[in-house]
Tab-separated table of N, CA, C and O in Angstrom:
chain	number	residue	atom	x	y	z
Y	1	UNK	N	16.090	126.037	-30.534
Y	1	UNK	CA	14.742	126.175	-31.043
Y	1	UNK	C	14.364	124.913	-31.814
Y	1	UNK	O	15.130	124.430	-32.644
Y	2	UNK	N	13.219	124.394	-31.517
Y	2	UNK	CA	12.771	123.158	-32.153
Y	2	UNK	C	12.384	123.410	-33.606
Y	2	UNK	O	11.869	124.468	-33.957
Y	3	UNK	N	12.695	122.444	-34.436
Y	3	UNK	CA	12.314	122.537	-35.843
Y	3	UNK	C	11.095	121.660	-36.079
Y	3	UNK	O	10.952	120.599	-35.478
Y	4	UNK	N	10.229	122.106	-36.941
Y	4	UNK	CA	9.035	121.357	-37.281
Y	4	UNK	C	9.059	121.068	-38.777
Y	4	UNK	O	8.537	121.824	-39.567
Y	5	UNK	N	9.735	119.969	-39.174
Y	5	UNK	CA	9.883	119.694	-40.603
Y	5	UNK	C	8.568	119.553	-41.348
Y	5	UNK	O	8.485	119.908	-42.509
Y	6	UNK	N	7.524	119.027	-40.663
Y	6	UNK	CA	6.250	118.859	-41.356
Y	6	UNK	C	5.667	120.205	-41.765
Y	6	UNK	O	5.154	120.376	-42.867
Y	7	UNK	N	5.737	121.187	-40.854
Y	7	UNK	CA	5.181	122.496	-41.178
Y	7	UNK	C	6.040	123.200	-42.221
Y	7	UNK	O	5.521	123.953	-43.045
Y	8	UNK	N	7.355	122.976	-42.180
Y	8	UNK	CA	8.217	123.551	-43.211
Y	8	UNK	C	7.844	122.998	-44.584
Y	8	UNK	O	7.783	123.734	-45.563
Y	9	UNK	N	7.609	121.706	-44.647
Y	9	UNK	CA	7.245	121.094	-45.924
Y	9	UNK	C	5.896	121.609	-46.397
Y	9	UNK	O	5.729	121.934	-47.581
Y	10	UNK	N	4.934	121.709	-45.485
Y	10	UNK	CA	3.606	122.201	-45.876
Y	10	UNK	C	3.704	123.632	-46.392
Y	10	UNK	O	3.104	123.978	-47.412
Y	11	UNK	N	4.457	124.478	-45.695
Y	11	UNK	CA	4.632	125.860	-46.139
Y	11	UNK	C	5.397	125.902	-47.459
Y	11	UNK	O	5.109	126.727	-48.324
Y	12	UNK	N	6.346	125.001	-47.628
Y	12	UNK	CA	7.101	124.941	-48.876
Y	12	UNK	C	6.211	124.625	-50.065
Y	12	UNK	O	6.302	125.259	-51.115
Y	13	UNK	N	5.327	123.649	-49.888
Y	13	UNK	CA	4.424	123.292	-50.986
Y	13	UNK	C	3.409	124.399	-51.260
Y	13	UNK	O	3.026	124.625	-52.407
Y	14	UNK	N	2.986	125.099	-50.217
Y	14	UNK	CA	2.098	126.248	-50.413
Y	14	UNK	C	2.807	127.341	-51.223
Y	14	UNK	O	2.223	127.924	-52.141
Y	15	UNK	N	4.067	127.590	-50.899
Y	15	UNK	CA	4.847	128.572	-51.669
Y	15	UNK	C	4.998	128.139	-53.123
Y	15	UNK	O	4.923	128.968	-54.035
Y	16	UNK	N	5.235	126.851	-53.341
Y	16	UNK	CA	5.333	126.350	-54.715
Y	16	UNK	C	4.047	126.619	-55.484
Y	16	UNK	O	4.082	127.039	-56.651
Y	17	UNK	N	2.903	126.393	-54.859
Y	17	UNK	CA	1.616	126.607	-55.532
Y	17	UNK	C	1.384	128.089	-55.817
Y	17	UNK	O	0.991	128.463	-56.935
Y	18	UNK	N	1.630	128.945	-54.833
Y	18	UNK	CA	1.417	130.383	-55.027
Y	18	UNK	C	2.375	130.937	-56.073
Y	18	UNK	O	1.983	131.716	-56.945
Y	19	UNK	N	3.635	130.531	-56.010
Y	19	UNK	CA	4.619	130.997	-56.985
Y	19	UNK	C	4.287	130.547	-58.397
Y	19	UNK	O	4.461	131.302	-59.361
Y	20	UNK	N	3.795	129.332	-58.523
Y	20	UNK	CA	3.389	128.834	-59.837
Y	20	UNK	C	2.233	129.661	-60.385
Y	20	UNK	O	2.217	130.024	-61.565
Y	21	UNK	N	1.264	129.987	-59.519
Y	21	UNK	CA	0.127	130.807	-59.964
Y	21	UNK	C	0.601	132.187	-60.425
Y	21	UNK	O	0.167	132.680	-61.477
Y	22	UNK	N	1.500	132.812	-59.666
Y	22	UNK	CA	2.030	134.123	-60.076
Y	22	UNK	C	2.757	134.041	-61.416
Y	22	UNK	O	2.608	134.918	-62.274
Y	23	UNK	N	3.534	132.991	-61.582
Y	23	UNK	CA	4.284	132.822	-62.835
Y	23	UNK	C	3.334	132.592	-64.007
Y	23	UNK	O	3.563	133.104	-65.111
Y	24	UNK	N	2.265	131.845	-63.793
Y	24	UNK	CA	1.282	131.618	-64.854
Y	24	UNK	C	0.531	132.902	-65.203
Y	24	UNK	O	0.213	133.139	-66.377
Y	25	UNK	N	0.259	133.752	-64.224
Y	25	UNK	CA	-0.358	135.050	-64.511
Y	25	UNK	C	0.602	135.894	-65.342
Y	25	UNK	O	0.201	136.530	-66.330
Y	26	UNK	N	1.878	135.899	-64.964
Y	26	UNK	CA	2.869	136.687	-65.711
Y	26	UNK	C	3.007	136.199	-67.143
Y	26	UNK	O	3.203	136.997	-68.065
Y	27	UNK	N	2.882	134.895	-67.339
Y	27	UNK	CA	3.003	134.327	-68.677
Y	27	UNK	C	1.746	134.431	-69.516
Y	27	UNK	O	1.743	134.044	-70.686
Y	28	UNK	N	0.666	134.922	-68.921
Y	28	UNK	CA	-0.573	135.063	-69.665
Y	28	UNK	C	-1.408	133.801	-69.723
Y	28	UNK	O	-2.443	133.767	-70.394
Y	29	UNK	N	-0.988	132.746	-69.033
Y	29	UNK	CA	-1.755	131.504	-69.026
Y	29	UNK	C	-3.032	131.690	-68.217
Y	29	UNK	O	-4.097	131.214	-68.602
Y	30	UNK	N	-2.931	132.400	-67.090
Y	30	UNK	CA	-4.107	132.781	-66.312
Y	30	UNK	C	-4.457	134.206	-66.727
Y	30	UNK	O	-3.667	135.127	-66.520
Y	31	UNK	N	-5.597	134.408	-67.361
Y	31	UNK	CA	-5.920	135.739	-67.890
Y	31	UNK	C	-6.176	136.754	-66.765
Y	31	UNK	O	-6.801	136.437	-65.754
Y	32	UNK	N	-5.649	137.957	-66.965
Y	32	UNK	CA	-5.842	139.060	-66.027
Y	32	UNK	C	-5.993	140.360	-66.809
Y	32	UNK	O	-5.693	140.419	-67.997
Y	33	UNK	N	-6.421	141.376	-66.116
Y	33	UNK	CA	-6.575	142.697	-66.716
Y	33	UNK	C	-5.203	143.364	-66.824
Y	33	UNK	O	-4.561	143.609	-65.803
Y	34	UNK	N	-4.722	143.663	-68.038
Y	34	UNK	CA	-3.396	144.266	-68.193
Y	34	UNK	C	-3.262	145.640	-67.523
Y	34	UNK	O	-2.160	146.064	-67.209
Y	35	UNK	N	-4.372	146.319	-67.279
Y	35	UNK	CA	-4.274	147.633	-66.648
Y	35	UNK	C	-3.881	147.527	-65.177
Y	35	UNK	O	-3.555	148.527	-64.547
Y	36	UNK	N	-3.900	146.312	-64.630
Y	36	UNK	CA	-3.520	146.111	-63.234
Y	36	UNK	C	-2.013	145.963	-63.039
Y	36	UNK	O	-1.547	145.901	-61.913
Y	37	UNK	N	-1.251	145.923	-64.137
Y	37	UNK	CA	0.197	145.765	-64.046
Y	37	UNK	C	0.871	147.130	-64.032
Y	37	UNK	O	0.646	147.953	-64.907
Y	38	UNK	N	1.680	147.365	-63.028
Y	38	UNK	CA	2.397	148.628	-62.917
Y	38	UNK	C	3.893	148.432	-63.149
Y	38	UNK	O	4.674	149.345	-62.940
Y	39	UNK	N	4.266	147.257	-63.554
Y	39	UNK	CA	5.654	146.908	-63.864
Y	39	UNK	C	5.610	145.903	-65.007
Y	39	UNK	O	4.557	145.335	-65.306
Y	40	UNK	N	6.733	145.665	-65.639
Y	40	UNK	CA	6.751	144.666	-66.722
Y	40	UNK	C	6.374	143.276	-66.202
Y	40	UNK	O	6.564	142.955	-65.029
Y	41	UNK	N	5.841	142.472	-67.091
Y	41	UNK	CA	5.422	141.119	-66.693
Y	41	UNK	C	6.597	140.284	-66.203
Y	41	UNK	O	6.417	139.392	-65.378
Y	42	UNK	N	7.813	140.567	-66.683
Y	42	UNK	CA	8.950	139.785	-66.216
Y	42	UNK	C	9.192	139.988	-64.721
Y	42	UNK	O	9.711	139.098	-64.043
Y	43	UNK	N	8.781	141.171	-64.216
Y	43	UNK	CA	8.919	141.409	-62.777
Y	43	UNK	C	7.987	140.477	-61.997
Y	43	UNK	O	8.371	139.923	-60.972
Y	44	UNK	N	6.763	140.303	-62.481
Y	44	UNK	CA	5.826	139.389	-61.819
Y	44	UNK	C	6.315	137.947	-61.945
Y	44	UNK	O	6.221	137.170	-60.997
Y	45	UNK	N	6.857	137.604	-63.099
Y	45	UNK	CA	7.408	136.258	-63.273
Y	45	UNK	C	8.571	136.029	-62.317
Y	45	UNK	O	8.679	134.960	-61.696
Y	46	UNK	N	9.419	137.024	-62.166
Y	46	UNK	CA	10.556	136.906	-61.249
Y	46	UNK	C	10.076	136.796	-59.803
Y	46	UNK	O	10.623	136.016	-59.019
Y	47	UNK	N	9.034	137.530	-59.463
Y	47	UNK	CA	8.462	137.418	-58.121
Y	47	UNK	C	7.896	136.016	-57.906
Y	47	UNK	O	8.101	135.412	-56.840
Y	48	UNK	N	7.192	135.493	-58.904
Y	48	UNK	CA	6.656	134.135	-58.797
Y	48	UNK	C	7.749	133.094	-58.662
Y	48	UNK	O	7.664	132.177	-57.836
Y	49	UNK	N	8.810	133.247	-59.452
Y	49	UNK	CA	9.927	132.303	-59.355
Y	49	UNK	C	10.625	132.418	-58.008
Y	49	UNK	O	11.121	131.419	-57.468
Y	50	UNK	N	10.641	133.617	-57.444
Y	50	UNK	CA	11.230	133.803	-56.114
Y	50	UNK	C	10.419	133.080	-55.049
Y	50	UNK	O	10.979	132.471	-54.132
Y	51	UNK	N	9.100	133.135	-55.171
Y	51	UNK	CA	8.244	132.427	-54.216
Y	51	UNK	C	8.411	130.917	-54.386
Y	51	UNK	O	8.444	130.166	-53.406
Y	52	UNK	N	8.573	130.467	-55.631
Y	52	UNK	CA	8.856	129.051	-55.874
Y	52	UNK	C	10.187	128.668	-55.223
Y	52	UNK	O	10.304	127.610	-54.594
Y	53	UNK	N	11.187	129.527	-55.345
Y	53	UNK	CA	12.486	129.253	-54.724
Y	53	UNK	C	12.373	129.234	-53.199
Y	53	UNK	O	13.060	128.444	-52.535
Y	54	UNK	N	11.504	130.077	-52.653
Y	54	UNK	CA	11.264	130.034	-51.202
Y	54	UNK	C	10.718	128.661	-50.809
Y	54	UNK	O	11.171	128.067	-49.821
Y	55	UNK	N	9.763	128.183	-51.577
Y	55	UNK	CA	9.228	126.855	-51.312
Y	55	UNK	C	10.285	125.777	-51.446
Y	55	UNK	O	10.372	124.863	-50.623
Y	56	UNK	N	11.106	125.916	-52.472
Y	56	UNK	CA	12.186	124.954	-52.663
Y	56	UNK	C	13.172	124.950	-51.512
Y	56	UNK	O	13.659	123.895	-51.101
Y	57	UNK	N	13.448	126.130	-50.965
Y	57	UNK	CA	14.394	126.190	-49.850
Y	57	UNK	C	13.814	125.567	-48.582
Y	57	UNK	O	14.559	125.110	-47.725
Y	58	UNK	N	12.483	125.538	-48.480
Y	58	UNK	CA	11.853	124.941	-47.298
Y	58	UNK	C	11.754	123.422	-47.378
Y	58	UNK	O	11.711	122.750	-46.349
Y	59	UNK	N	11.708	122.879	-48.592
Y	59	UNK	CA	11.518	121.422	-48.703
Y	59	UNK	C	12.821	120.673	-48.980
Y	59	UNK	O	12.828	119.446	-48.969
Y	60	UNK	N	13.911	121.403	-49.201
Y	60	UNK	CA	15.200	120.745	-49.403
Y	60	UNK	C	15.924	120.626	-48.063
Y	60	UNK	O	15.640	121.367	-47.124
Y	61	UNK	N	16.873	119.702	-47.960
Y	61	UNK	CA	17.608	119.549	-46.698
Y	61	UNK	C	18.367	120.822	-46.307
Y	61	UNK	O	18.857	121.557	-47.165
Y	62	UNK	N	18.442	121.046	-44.996
Y	62	UNK	CA	19.090	122.242	-44.475
Y	62	UNK	C	20.570	122.261	-44.859
Y	62	UNK	O	21.271	121.254	-44.780
Y	63	UNK	N	21.031	123.429	-45.286
Y	63	UNK	CA	22.429	123.688	-45.676
Y	63	UNK	C	22.898	122.836	-46.850
Y	63	UNK	O	24.098	122.638	-47.037
Y	64	UNK	N	21.966	122.326	-47.655
Y	64	UNK	CA	22.355	121.571	-48.845
Y	64	UNK	C	22.589	122.546	-49.998
Y	64	UNK	O	22.174	123.707	-49.956
Y	65	UNK	N	23.253	122.065	-51.026
Y	65	UNK	CA	23.524	122.905	-52.196
Y	65	UNK	C	22.221	123.377	-52.851
Y	65	UNK	O	22.102	124.560	-53.187
Y	66	UNK	N	21.202	122.521	-53.022
Y	66	UNK	CA	19.952	123.031	-53.608
Y	66	UNK	C	19.313	124.137	-52.769
Y	66	UNK	O	18.802	125.121	-53.308
Y	67	UNK	N	19.347	123.996	-51.440
Y	67	UNK	CA	18.773	125.033	-50.597
Y	67	UNK	C	19.545	126.341	-50.738
Y	67	UNK	O	18.955	127.416	-50.855
Y	68	UNK	N	20.861	126.274	-50.759
Y	68	UNK	CA	21.672	127.484	-50.910
Y	68	UNK	C	21.465	128.122	-52.280
Y	68	UNK	O	21.463	129.350	-52.405
Y	69	UNK	N	21.259	127.307	-53.307
Y	69	UNK	CA	20.968	127.851	-54.642
Y	69	UNK	C	19.621	128.567	-54.659
Y	69	UNK	O	19.486	129.631	-55.276
Y	70	UNK	N	18.631	127.999	-53.977
Y	70	UNK	CA	17.319	128.665	-53.890
Y	70	UNK	C	17.452	130.011	-53.186
Y	70	UNK	O	16.916	131.024	-53.649
Y	71	UNK	N	18.175	130.040	-52.083
Y	71	UNK	CA	18.352	131.285	-51.342
Y	71	UNK	C	19.126	132.295	-52.178
Y	71	UNK	O	18.789	133.479	-52.213
Y	72	UNK	N	20.147	131.841	-52.886
Y	72	UNK	CA	20.902	132.736	-53.764
Y	72	UNK	C	20.039	133.316	-54.868
Y	72	UNK	O	20.129	134.500	-55.187
Y	73	UNK	N	19.170	132.485	-55.438
Y	73	UNK	CA	18.262	132.971	-56.480
Y	73	UNK	C	17.320	134.030	-55.926
Y	73	UNK	O	17.054	135.040	-56.588
Y	74	UNK	N	16.811	133.814	-54.722
Y	74	UNK	CA	15.915	134.792	-54.098
Y	74	UNK	C	16.636	136.130	-53.938
Y	74	UNK	O	16.089	137.186	-54.269
Y	75	UNK	N	17.858	136.103	-53.458
Y	75	UNK	CA	18.604	137.342	-53.243
Y	75	UNK	C	18.885	138.071	-54.562
Y	75	UNK	O	18.736	139.293	-54.651
Y	76	UNK	N	19.265	137.320	-55.586
Y	76	UNK	CA	19.532	137.943	-56.887
Y	76	UNK	C	18.261	138.526	-57.489
Y	76	UNK	O	18.258	139.648	-58.014
Y	77	UNK	N	17.158	137.798	-57.382
Y	77	UNK	CA	15.910	138.305	-57.964
Y	77	UNK	C	15.397	139.518	-57.205
Y	77	UNK	O	14.900	140.475	-57.818
Y	78	UNK	N	15.525	139.538	-55.876
Y	78	UNK	CA	15.130	140.729	-55.120
Y	78	UNK	C	16.003	141.920	-55.504
Y	78	UNK	O	15.515	143.047	-55.607
Y	79	UNK	N	17.289	141.678	-55.725
Y	79	UNK	CA	18.178	142.757	-56.147
Y	79	UNK	C	17.760	143.296	-57.515
Y	79	UNK	O	17.738	144.513	-57.739
Y	80	UNK	N	17.385	142.410	-58.418
Y	80	UNK	CA	16.952	142.847	-59.753
Y	80	UNK	C	15.663	143.652	-59.686
Y	80	UNK	O	15.539	144.694	-60.338
Y	81	UNK	N	14.703	143.184	-58.876
Y	81	UNK	CA	13.428	143.900	-58.789
Y	81	UNK	C	13.600	145.268	-58.131
Y	81	UNK	O	13.068	146.265	-58.614
Y	82	UNK	N	14.357	145.332	-57.050
Y	82	UNK	CA	14.605	146.614	-56.392
Y	82	UNK	C	15.386	147.565	-57.277
Y	82	UNK	O	15.111	148.767	-57.307
Y	83	UNK	N	16.344	147.038	-58.011
Y	83	UNK	CA	17.114	147.870	-58.936
Y	83	UNK	C	16.256	148.429	-60.054
Y	83	UNK	O	16.406	149.585	-60.449
Y	84	UNK	N	15.330	147.619	-60.546
Y	84	UNK	CA	14.442	148.112	-61.599
Y	84	UNK	C	13.582	149.250	-61.073
Y	84	UNK	O	13.402	150.263	-61.754
Y	85	UNK	N	13.039	149.094	-59.873
Y	85	UNK	CA	12.198	150.144	-59.298
Y	85	UNK	C	13.022	151.414	-59.108
Y	85	UNK	O	12.558	152.523	-59.415
Y	86	UNK	N	14.246	151.280	-58.623
Y	86	UNK	CA	15.083	152.448	-58.367
Y	86	UNK	C	15.426	153.199	-59.641
Y	86	UNK	O	15.476	154.428	-59.647
Y	87	UNK	N	15.622	152.488	-60.731
Y	87	UNK	CA	16.119	153.128	-61.959
Y	87	UNK	C	15.020	153.402	-62.974
Y	87	UNK	O	14.980	154.475	-63.577
Y	88	UNK	N	14.106	152.450	-63.173
Y	88	UNK	CA	13.205	152.545	-64.318
Y	88	UNK	C	11.741	152.831	-63.998
Y	88	UNK	O	10.960	153.101	-64.911
Y	89	UNK	N	11.332	152.762	-62.743
Y	89	UNK	CA	9.912	152.959	-62.454
Y	89	UNK	C	9.515	154.412	-62.678
Y	89	UNK	O	10.342	155.321	-62.628
Y	90	UNK	N	8.224	154.607	-62.919
Y	90	UNK	CA	7.742	155.976	-63.141
Y	90	UNK	C	7.663	156.713	-61.805
Y	90	UNK	O	7.528	156.108	-60.747
Y	91	UNK	N	7.741	158.019	-61.884
Y	91	UNK	CA	7.667	158.830	-60.677
Y	91	UNK	C	6.326	158.660	-59.967
Y	91	UNK	O	6.244	158.790	-58.751
Y	92	UNK	N	5.278	158.375	-60.717
Y	92	UNK	CA	3.950	158.207	-60.121
Y	92	UNK	C	3.848	156.957	-59.256
Y	92	UNK	O	2.985	156.865	-58.386
Y	93	UNK	N	4.732	155.970	-59.496
Y	93	UNK	CA	4.647	154.730	-58.740
Y	93	UNK	C	5.365	154.814	-57.397
Y	93	UNK	O	5.255	153.905	-56.589
Y	94	UNK	N	6.096	155.883	-57.159
Y	94	UNK	CA	6.765	156.069	-55.873
Y	94	UNK	C	5.906	157.017	-55.049
Y	94	UNK	O	5.834	158.206	-55.331
Y	95	UNK	N	5.224	156.483	-54.051
Y	95	UNK	CA	4.271	157.268	-53.268
Y	95	UNK	C	4.782	157.449	-51.846
Y	95	UNK	O	5.756	156.839	-51.430
Y	96	UNK	N	4.075	158.250	-51.105
Y	96	UNK	CA	4.421	158.462	-49.711
Y	96	UNK	C	5.496	159.528	-49.580
Y	96	UNK	O	5.579	160.447	-50.389
Y	97	UNK	N	6.286	159.395	-48.583
Y	97	UNK	CA	7.382	160.328	-48.403
Y	97	UNK	C	7.231	161.178	-47.166
Y	97	UNK	O	6.334	160.994	-46.343
Y	98	UNK	N	8.103	162.125	-47.056
Y	98	UNK	CA	8.144	163.005	-45.901
Y	98	UNK	C	7.277	164.226	-46.188
Y	98	UNK	O	7.444	164.883	-47.216
Y	99	UNK	N	6.362	164.561	-45.281
Y	99	UNK	CA	5.517	165.736	-45.532
Y	99	UNK	C	6.338	167.026	-45.475
Y	99	UNK	O	7.379	167.085	-44.854
Y	100	UNK	N	5.841	168.033	-46.118
Y	100	UNK	CA	6.422	169.386	-46.119
Y	100	UNK	C	7.734	169.512	-46.875
Y	100	UNK	O	8.438	170.497	-46.707
Y	101	UNK	N	8.101	168.504	-47.670
Y	101	UNK	CA	9.237	168.679	-48.581
Y	101	UNK	C	8.731	168.429	-49.985
Y	101	UNK	O	7.732	167.739	-50.189
Y	102	UNK	N	9.402	168.975	-50.974
Y	102	UNK	CA	8.916	168.842	-52.351
Y	102	UNK	C	8.817	167.383	-52.800
Y	102	UNK	O	9.591	166.527	-52.373
Y	103	UNK	N	7.846	167.132	-53.669
Y	103	UNK	CA	7.637	165.777	-54.189
Y	103	UNK	C	8.876	165.257	-54.893
Y	103	UNK	O	9.207	164.079	-54.775
Y	104	UNK	N	9.593	166.128	-55.599
Y	104	UNK	CA	10.792	165.679	-56.313
Y	104	UNK	C	11.848	165.143	-55.341
Y	104	UNK	O	12.543	164.172	-55.648
Y	105	UNK	N	11.953	165.744	-54.169
Y	105	UNK	CA	12.909	165.258	-53.167
Y	105	UNK	C	12.443	163.910	-52.616
Y	105	UNK	O	13.259	162.993	-52.414
Y	106	UNK	N	11.136	163.777	-52.386
Y	106	UNK	CA	10.596	162.496	-51.918
Y	106	UNK	C	10.845	161.390	-52.942
Y	106	UNK	O	11.179	160.263	-52.576
Y	107	UNK	N	10.678	161.695	-54.210
Y	107	UNK	CA	10.926	160.703	-55.262
Y	107	UNK	C	12.400	160.311	-55.276
Y	107	UNK	O	12.747	159.133	-55.359
Y	108	UNK	N	13.274	161.296	-55.156
Y	108	UNK	CA	14.718	161.019	-55.119
Y	108	UNK	C	15.057	160.128	-53.925
Y	108	UNK	O	15.804	159.155	-54.061
Y	109	UNK	N	14.506	160.441	-52.755
Y	109	UNK	CA	14.768	159.629	-51.563
Y	109	UNK	C	14.228	158.208	-51.736
Y	109	UNK	O	14.885	157.227	-51.339
Y	110	UNK	N	13.043	158.091	-52.345
Y	110	UNK	CA	12.478	156.768	-52.598
Y	110	UNK	C	13.355	155.944	-53.527
Y	110	UNK	O	13.594	154.760	-53.288
Y	111	UNK	N	13.851	156.574	-54.570
Y	111	UNK	CA	14.743	155.852	-55.493
Y	111	UNK	C	16.044	155.443	-54.800
Y	111	UNK	O	16.573	154.358	-55.035
Y	112	UNK	N	16.554	156.321	-53.945
Y	112	UNK	CA	17.776	155.986	-53.205
Y	112	UNK	C	17.549	154.797	-52.280
Y	112	UNK	O	18.392	153.894	-52.194
Y	113	UNK	N	16.415	154.771	-51.601
Y	113	UNK	CA	16.125	153.652	-50.705
Y	113	UNK	C	15.921	152.356	-51.479
Y	113	UNK	O	16.390	151.291	-51.059
Y	114	UNK	N	15.212	152.442	-52.622
Y	114	UNK	CA	15.069	151.241	-53.442
Y	114	UNK	C	16.417	150.817	-54.018
Y	114	UNK	O	16.660	149.636	-54.225
Y	115	UNK	N	17.301	151.755	-54.274
Y	115	UNK	CA	18.641	151.422	-54.759
Y	115	UNK	C	19.512	150.793	-53.687
Y	115	UNK	O	20.446	150.041	-53.988
Y	116	UNK	N	19.214	151.084	-52.433
Y	116	UNK	CA	19.962	150.491	-51.332
Y	116	UNK	C	19.629	149.005	-51.182
Y	116	UNK	O	20.494	148.204	-50.805
Y	117	UNK	N	18.402	148.638	-51.497
Y	117	UNK	CA	17.974	147.244	-51.382
Y	117	UNK	C	18.833	146.270	-52.178
Y	117	UNK	O	19.270	145.245	-51.626
Y	118	UNK	N	19.102	146.534	-53.464
Y	118	UNK	CA	19.958	145.614	-54.213
Y	118	UNK	C	21.371	145.498	-53.645
Y	118	UNK	O	21.962	144.414	-53.656
Y	119	UNK	N	21.883	146.591	-53.113
Y	119	UNK	CA	23.221	146.542	-52.517
Y	119	UNK	C	23.212	145.617	-51.299
Y	119	UNK	O	24.112	144.784	-51.117
Y	120	UNK	N	22.178	145.727	-50.478
Y	120	UNK	CA	22.053	144.861	-49.307
Y	120	UNK	C	21.884	143.399	-49.738
Y	120	UNK	O	22.528	142.499	-49.189
Y	121	UNK	N	21.041	143.152	-50.742
Y	121	UNK	CA	20.815	141.777	-51.219
Y	121	UNK	C	22.100	141.165	-51.764
Y	121	UNK	O	22.406	139.998	-51.485
Y	122	UNK	N	22.843	141.934	-52.536
Y	122	UNK	CA	24.092	141.403	-53.090
Y	122	UNK	C	25.134	141.202	-51.993
Y	122	UNK	O	25.939	140.261	-52.062
Y	123	UNK	N	25.119	142.039	-50.968
Y	123	UNK	CA	26.000	141.818	-49.825
Y	123	UNK	C	25.649	140.533	-49.090
Y	123	UNK	O	26.532	139.778	-48.653
Y	124	UNK	N	24.351	140.281	-48.949
Y	124	UNK	CA	23.913	139.033	-48.315
Y	124	UNK	C	24.303	137.829	-49.168
Y	124	UNK	O	24.694	136.779	-48.633
Y	125	UNK	N	24.216	137.973	-50.491
Y	125	UNK	CA	24.631	136.888	-51.385
Y	125	UNK	C	26.122	136.621	-51.229
Y	125	UNK	O	26.550	135.472	-51.164
Y	126	UNK	N	26.910	137.683	-51.162
Y	126	UNK	CA	28.360	137.540	-50.957
Y	126	UNK	C	28.634	136.787	-49.653
Y	126	UNK	O	29.465	135.881	-49.609
Y	127	UNK	N	27.922	137.156	-48.605
Y	127	UNK	CA	28.089	136.492	-47.307
Y	127	UNK	C	27.701	135.019	-47.387
Y	127	UNK	O	28.376	134.154	-46.822
Y	128	UNK	N	26.614	134.730	-48.090
Y	128	UNK	CA	26.164	133.354	-48.250
Y	128	UNK	C	27.208	132.519	-48.983
Y	128	UNK	O	27.568	131.425	-48.545
Y	129	UNK	N	27.709	133.046	-50.084
Y	129	UNK	CA	28.680	132.300	-50.889
Y	129	UNK	C	29.987	132.134	-50.132
Y	129	UNK	O	30.536	131.026	-50.063
Y	130	UNK	N	30.503	133.215	-49.553
Y	130	UNK	CA	31.786	133.103	-48.849
Y	130	UNK	C	31.662	132.196	-47.613
Y	130	UNK	O	32.574	131.422	-47.313
Y	131	UNK	N	30.531	132.272	-46.901
Y	131	UNK	CA	30.336	131.390	-45.745
Y	131	UNK	C	30.235	129.936	-46.164
Y	131	UNK	O	30.748	129.054	-45.476
Y	132	UNK	N	29.590	129.664	-47.288
Y	132	UNK	CA	29.471	128.291	-47.784
Y	132	UNK	C	30.821	127.749	-48.209
Y	132	UNK	O	31.127	126.579	-47.965
Y	133	UNK	N	31.632	128.602	-48.845
Y	133	UNK	CA	32.951	128.155	-49.272
Y	133	UNK	C	33.847	127.870	-48.068
Y	133	UNK	O	34.602	126.912	-48.059
Y	134	UNK	N	33.768	128.716	-47.039
Y	134	UNK	CA	34.562	128.487	-45.829
Y	134	UNK	C	34.131	127.211	-45.122
Y	134	UNK	O	34.946	126.490	-44.563
Y	135	UNK	N	32.819	126.946	-45.133
Y	135	UNK	CA	32.291	125.771	-44.472
Y	135	UNK	C	32.750	124.489	-45.154
Y	135	UNK	O	32.953	123.477	-44.505
Y	136	UNK	N	32.946	124.552	-46.475
Y	136	UNK	CA	33.371	123.354	-47.217
Y	136	UNK	C	34.844	123.048	-47.042
Y	136	UNK	O	35.270	121.933	-47.270
Y	137	UNK	N	35.618	124.037	-46.633
Y	137	UNK	CA	37.074	123.812	-46.487
Y	137	UNK	C	37.421	123.092	-45.231
Y	137	UNK	O	36.864	122.936	-44.285
C-alpha cells in the first residue's frame, strides 16, 4: 500500500490544532457553558492531549521512539477515560441498551463494556511495548 507522507503531515497538523483547541476549552482558556460538560474537565483535557498525540504520531518518522510514545500515550489515555466511565459515571449518562430488560441490567452491561475497553487498550500497549523491545534486540 502506498504511503502519502504529505497527507499524513497535513492530517497530523490538523489533529494538533483540534487537540490544542480541546485542551484550551478544558483549561478554561476558551470560554464554554459549564452545563455542557458531562464529565470532569480533566477528561476533556485528556481527550485533547490524545488528539495532539495522534497528530504527533502522524508527523514523526514511522516506528521511531517519539511515534511509539505518542501511540502509547493514546492507549493509556483511552484506558483512563474508559475506566472512568465504567466506574465513576452517573447512571443517567449510560444510555441505550437492550429493549425489554430492566434499565439496571442495561446500566450494568454498559459499565461492563466500558470496563472491557481499558483492558483491551492495556493489552494493546503491552503488545506495542513487547514488540518494540523484540524489534530492538
